[in-house]
Coordinates of C-alpha atoms in Angstrom, one line a residue:
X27 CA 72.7 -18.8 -12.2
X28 CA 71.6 -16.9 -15.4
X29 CA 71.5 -13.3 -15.1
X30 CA 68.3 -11.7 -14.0
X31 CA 69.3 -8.0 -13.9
X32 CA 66.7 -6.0 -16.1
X33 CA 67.1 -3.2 -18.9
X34 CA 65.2 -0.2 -19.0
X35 CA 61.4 -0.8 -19.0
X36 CA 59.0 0.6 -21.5
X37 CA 57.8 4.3 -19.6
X38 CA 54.8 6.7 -20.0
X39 CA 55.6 10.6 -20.6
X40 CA 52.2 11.0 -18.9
X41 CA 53.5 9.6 -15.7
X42 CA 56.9 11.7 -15.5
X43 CA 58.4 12.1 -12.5
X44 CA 56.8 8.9 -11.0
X45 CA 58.8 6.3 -11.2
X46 CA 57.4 3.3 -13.1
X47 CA 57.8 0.9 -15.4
X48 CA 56.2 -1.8 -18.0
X49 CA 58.8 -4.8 -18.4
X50 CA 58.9 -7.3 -20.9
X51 CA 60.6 -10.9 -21.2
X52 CA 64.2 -9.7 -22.8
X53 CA 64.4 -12.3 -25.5
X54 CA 62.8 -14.9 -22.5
X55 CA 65.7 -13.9 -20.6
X56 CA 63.2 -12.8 -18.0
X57 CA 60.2 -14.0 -16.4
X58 CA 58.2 -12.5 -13.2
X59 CA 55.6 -14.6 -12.4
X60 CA 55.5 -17.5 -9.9
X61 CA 52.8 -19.3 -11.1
X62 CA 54.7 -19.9 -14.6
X63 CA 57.8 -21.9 -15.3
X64 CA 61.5 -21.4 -13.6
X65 CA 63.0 -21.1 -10.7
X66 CA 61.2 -19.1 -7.4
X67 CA 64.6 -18.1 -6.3
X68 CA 65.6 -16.6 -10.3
X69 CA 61.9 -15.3 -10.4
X70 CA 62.3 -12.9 -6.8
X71 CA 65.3 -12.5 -8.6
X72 CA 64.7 -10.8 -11.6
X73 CA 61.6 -9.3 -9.5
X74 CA 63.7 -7.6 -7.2
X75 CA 66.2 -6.3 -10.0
X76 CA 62.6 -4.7 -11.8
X77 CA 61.9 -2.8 -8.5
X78 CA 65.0 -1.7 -8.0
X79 CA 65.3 -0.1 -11.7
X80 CA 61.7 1.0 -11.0
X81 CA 63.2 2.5 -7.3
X82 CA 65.9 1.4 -5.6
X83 CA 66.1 0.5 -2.0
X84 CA 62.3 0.0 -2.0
X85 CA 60.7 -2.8 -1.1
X86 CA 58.2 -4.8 -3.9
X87 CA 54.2 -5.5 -3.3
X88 CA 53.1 -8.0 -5.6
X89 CA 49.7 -9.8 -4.4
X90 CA 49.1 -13.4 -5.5
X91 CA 46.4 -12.6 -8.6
X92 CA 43.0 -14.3 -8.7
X93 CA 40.9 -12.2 -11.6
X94 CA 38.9 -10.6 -8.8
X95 CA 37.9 -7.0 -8.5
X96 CA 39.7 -6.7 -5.0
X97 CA 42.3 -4.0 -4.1
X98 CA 44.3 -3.8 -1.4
X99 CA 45.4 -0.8 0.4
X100 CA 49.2 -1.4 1.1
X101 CA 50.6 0.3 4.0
X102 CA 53.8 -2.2 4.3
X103 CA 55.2 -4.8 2.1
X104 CA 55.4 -8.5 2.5
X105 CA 57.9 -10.9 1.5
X106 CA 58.0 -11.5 -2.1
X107 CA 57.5 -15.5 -2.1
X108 CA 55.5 -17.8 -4.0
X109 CA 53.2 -18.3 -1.4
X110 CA 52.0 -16.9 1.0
X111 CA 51.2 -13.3 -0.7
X112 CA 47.9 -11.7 0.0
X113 CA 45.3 -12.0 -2.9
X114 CA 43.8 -9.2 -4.8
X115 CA 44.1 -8.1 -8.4
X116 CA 44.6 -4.1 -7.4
X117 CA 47.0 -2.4 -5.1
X118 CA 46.8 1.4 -3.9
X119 CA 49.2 3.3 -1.8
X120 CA 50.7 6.5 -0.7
X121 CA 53.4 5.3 1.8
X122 CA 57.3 6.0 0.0
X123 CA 59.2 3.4 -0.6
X124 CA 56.8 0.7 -1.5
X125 CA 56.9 -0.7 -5.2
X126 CA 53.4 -2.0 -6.9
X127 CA 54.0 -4.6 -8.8
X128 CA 51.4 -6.3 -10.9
X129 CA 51.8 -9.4 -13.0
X130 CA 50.3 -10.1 -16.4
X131 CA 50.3 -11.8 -19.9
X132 CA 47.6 -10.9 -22.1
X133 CA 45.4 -9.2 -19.3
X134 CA 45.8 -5.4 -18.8
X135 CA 48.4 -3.7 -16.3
X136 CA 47.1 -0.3 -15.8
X137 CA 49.3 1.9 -13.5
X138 CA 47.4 5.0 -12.0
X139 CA 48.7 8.1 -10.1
X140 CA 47.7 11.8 -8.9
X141 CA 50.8 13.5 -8.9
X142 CA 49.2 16.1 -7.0
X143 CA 48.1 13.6 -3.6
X144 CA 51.5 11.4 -4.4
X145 CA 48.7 8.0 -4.6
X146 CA 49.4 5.5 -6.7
X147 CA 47.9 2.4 -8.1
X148 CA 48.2 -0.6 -9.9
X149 CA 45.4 -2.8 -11.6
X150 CA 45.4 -6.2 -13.2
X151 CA 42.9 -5.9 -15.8
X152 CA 41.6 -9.0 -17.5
X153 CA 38.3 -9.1 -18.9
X154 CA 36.8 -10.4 -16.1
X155 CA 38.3 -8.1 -13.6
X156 CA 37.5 -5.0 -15.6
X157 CA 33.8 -6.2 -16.1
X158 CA 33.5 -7.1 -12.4
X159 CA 34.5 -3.2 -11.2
X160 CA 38.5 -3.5 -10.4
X161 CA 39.2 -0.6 -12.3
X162 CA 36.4 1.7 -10.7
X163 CA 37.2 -0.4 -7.0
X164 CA 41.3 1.2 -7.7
X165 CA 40.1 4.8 -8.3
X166 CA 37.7 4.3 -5.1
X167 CA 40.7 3.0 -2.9
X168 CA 42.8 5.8 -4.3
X169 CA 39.8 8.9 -3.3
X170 CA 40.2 6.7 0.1
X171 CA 43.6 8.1 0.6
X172 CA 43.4 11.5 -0.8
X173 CA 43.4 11.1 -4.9
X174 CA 40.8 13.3 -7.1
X175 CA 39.9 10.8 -10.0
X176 CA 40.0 13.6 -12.2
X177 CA 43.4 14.3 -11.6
X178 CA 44.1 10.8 -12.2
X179 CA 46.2 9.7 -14.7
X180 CA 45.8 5.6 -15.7
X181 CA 48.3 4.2 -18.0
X182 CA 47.0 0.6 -19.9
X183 CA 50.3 -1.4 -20.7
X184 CA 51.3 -4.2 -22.8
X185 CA 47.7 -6.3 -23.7
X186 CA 46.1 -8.1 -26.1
X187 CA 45.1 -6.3 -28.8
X188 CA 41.3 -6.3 -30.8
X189 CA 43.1 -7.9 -33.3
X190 CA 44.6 -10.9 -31.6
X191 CA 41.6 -11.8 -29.3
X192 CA 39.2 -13.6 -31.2
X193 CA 35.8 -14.9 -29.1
X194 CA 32.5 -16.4 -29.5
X195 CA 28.9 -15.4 -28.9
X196 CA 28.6 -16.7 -25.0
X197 CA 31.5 -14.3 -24.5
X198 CA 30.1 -11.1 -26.2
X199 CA 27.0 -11.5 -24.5
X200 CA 28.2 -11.6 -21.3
X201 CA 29.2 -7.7 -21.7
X202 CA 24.8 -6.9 -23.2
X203 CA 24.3 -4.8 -25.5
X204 CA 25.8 -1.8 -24.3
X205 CA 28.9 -3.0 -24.8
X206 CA 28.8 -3.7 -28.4
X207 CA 31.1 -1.1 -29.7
X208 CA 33.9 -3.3 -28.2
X209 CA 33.3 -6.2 -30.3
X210 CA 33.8 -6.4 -34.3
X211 CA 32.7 -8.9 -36.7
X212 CA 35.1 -11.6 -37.0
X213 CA 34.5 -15.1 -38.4
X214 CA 30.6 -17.1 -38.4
X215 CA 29.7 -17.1 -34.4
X216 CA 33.0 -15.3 -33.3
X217 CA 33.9 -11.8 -32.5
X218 CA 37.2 -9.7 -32.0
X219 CA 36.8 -8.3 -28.6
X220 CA 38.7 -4.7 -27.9
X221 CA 39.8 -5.4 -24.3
X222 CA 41.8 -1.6 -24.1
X223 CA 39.4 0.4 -25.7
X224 CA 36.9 -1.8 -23.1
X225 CA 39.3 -0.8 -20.0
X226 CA 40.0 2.6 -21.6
X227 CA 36.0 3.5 -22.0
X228 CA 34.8 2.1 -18.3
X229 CA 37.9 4.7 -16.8
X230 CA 36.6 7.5 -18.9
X231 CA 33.2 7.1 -17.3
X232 CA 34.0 6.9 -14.0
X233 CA 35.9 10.2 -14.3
X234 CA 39.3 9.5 -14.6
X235 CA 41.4 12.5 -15.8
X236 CA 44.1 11.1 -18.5
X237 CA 44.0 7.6 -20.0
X238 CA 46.8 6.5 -22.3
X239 CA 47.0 3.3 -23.9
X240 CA 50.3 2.1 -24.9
X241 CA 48.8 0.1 -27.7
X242 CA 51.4 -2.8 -27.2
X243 CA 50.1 -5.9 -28.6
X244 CA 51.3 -9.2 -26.3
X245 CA 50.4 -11.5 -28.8
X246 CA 51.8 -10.1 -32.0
X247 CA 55.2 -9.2 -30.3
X248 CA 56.5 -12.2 -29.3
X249 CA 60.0 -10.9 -29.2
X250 CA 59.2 -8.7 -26.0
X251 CA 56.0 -9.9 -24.5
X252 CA 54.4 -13.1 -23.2
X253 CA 51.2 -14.4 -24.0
X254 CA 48.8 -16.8 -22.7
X255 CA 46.6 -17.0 -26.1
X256 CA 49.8 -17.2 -28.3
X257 CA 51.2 -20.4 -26.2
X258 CA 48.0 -21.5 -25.7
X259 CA 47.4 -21.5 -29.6
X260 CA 51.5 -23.0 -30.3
X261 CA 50.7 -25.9 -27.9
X262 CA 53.0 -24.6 -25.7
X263 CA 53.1 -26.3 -21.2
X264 CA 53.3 -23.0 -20.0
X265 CA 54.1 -19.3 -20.6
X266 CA 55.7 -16.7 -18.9
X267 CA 54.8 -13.2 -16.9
X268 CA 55.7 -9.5 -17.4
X269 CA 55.8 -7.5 -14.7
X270 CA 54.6 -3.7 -14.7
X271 CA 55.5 -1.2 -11.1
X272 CA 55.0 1.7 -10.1
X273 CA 56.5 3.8 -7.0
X274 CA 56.4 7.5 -5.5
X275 CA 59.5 9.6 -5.3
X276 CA 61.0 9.6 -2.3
X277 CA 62.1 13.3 -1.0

């Protein structure tokens, strides 16, 4: 079997002294996500290799995804399987020796922690979820267990940039006219929607304390990222998953 041990994932100075971790594909060596192509047993694989860079001896909680606003406050982990996995698109916690692990490939991992509480979350953060509330629904589940929003540190990883993620007028008006500042002029009938600044600007006002955007483009850096939109526009079956964790120190 190919080797599945990971590297050293891209980190945060923000979020120092919690481990954590933003992975990309390795020259498609790698590729976390069940729902794309390759082997379930090669996928836990290189899964479990990620969470044990991230912190080892810890277990991995990684929910099956669904672009829905839910989170899930995760007291225990469960198996890491292709099926079978609970479905939500946020996870919260502030048990040791539990991983969050959250899938993506164009959509936005945000990883969020108050150092101070020792809670921790994780977000997938597509358009849809952010527009539906997952990112607000996280901070909520967090207060739930002891965090202070404004304490809280949110970290938006590897996405699509403004750039890359050109759409049309149904789209942009989905978001009203509030959101407008998120949208530039692109070609006739289509605009380039910001989906960071987007996620950045709906945690700013719902009072989190320190939001850094990686600014890592999926699309333009094909040598370290997947990307739905760039295989979608190559013609391409399928496409793979990055993976982005996040765990307390244990004591």
């Amino acid at each position: 079997m190919a080797d599945k041990t990971v590297s050293n994932p891209i980190a945060c100075d923000a979020l120092d002294g919690i481990p954590h971790g933003f992975f990309g594909h390795e020259g498609e060596r790698l590729q976390f996500g069940f729902g794309a192509e390759g082997d379930a047993d090669a996928i836990r694989l290189a899964r479990q290799s990620a969470c044990n860079t991230i912190s080892r001896g810890s277990a991995l909680a990684a929910p099956h995804q669904v672009h829905s606003a839910d989170v899930l406050h995760v007291s225990r982990a469960w198996s890491d399987e292709a099926t079978g996995r609970p479905e939500a698109d946020a996870l919260v916690t502030s048990q040791q020796g539990i991983t969050l692990g959250i899938v993506t490939a164009d959509c936005a991992p945000v990883l969020f922690a108050d150092k101070a509480a020792g809670v921790i979350g994780a977000a997938h953060a597509g358009w849809r979820g952010a527009h539906d509330g997952v990112l607000e629904n996280t901070l909520e589940a967090m207060e739930a267990l002891g965090a202070q929003r404004d304490r809280t540190i949110a970290v938006i990883g590897p996405t699509i940039a403004q750039s890359s993620y050109e759409v049309d007028d149904g789209f942009k008006q989905m978001f009203g006219d509030g959101a407008s500042a998120f949208f530039a002029s692109g070609r006739s009938g289509h605009w380039q929607f910001d989906l960071p600044a987007y996620i950045g600007a709906r945690l700013r006002s719902f009072g989190a304390g320190n939001i850094v955007d990686l600014g890592l483009d999926t699309y333009e850096q094909a040598d370290r990222f997947y990307s739905f939109r760039r295989a979608t526009h190559r013609g391409q079956a399928n496409y793979g998953r990055q993976i982005s964790m996040i765990a307390l120190a244990k004591n």
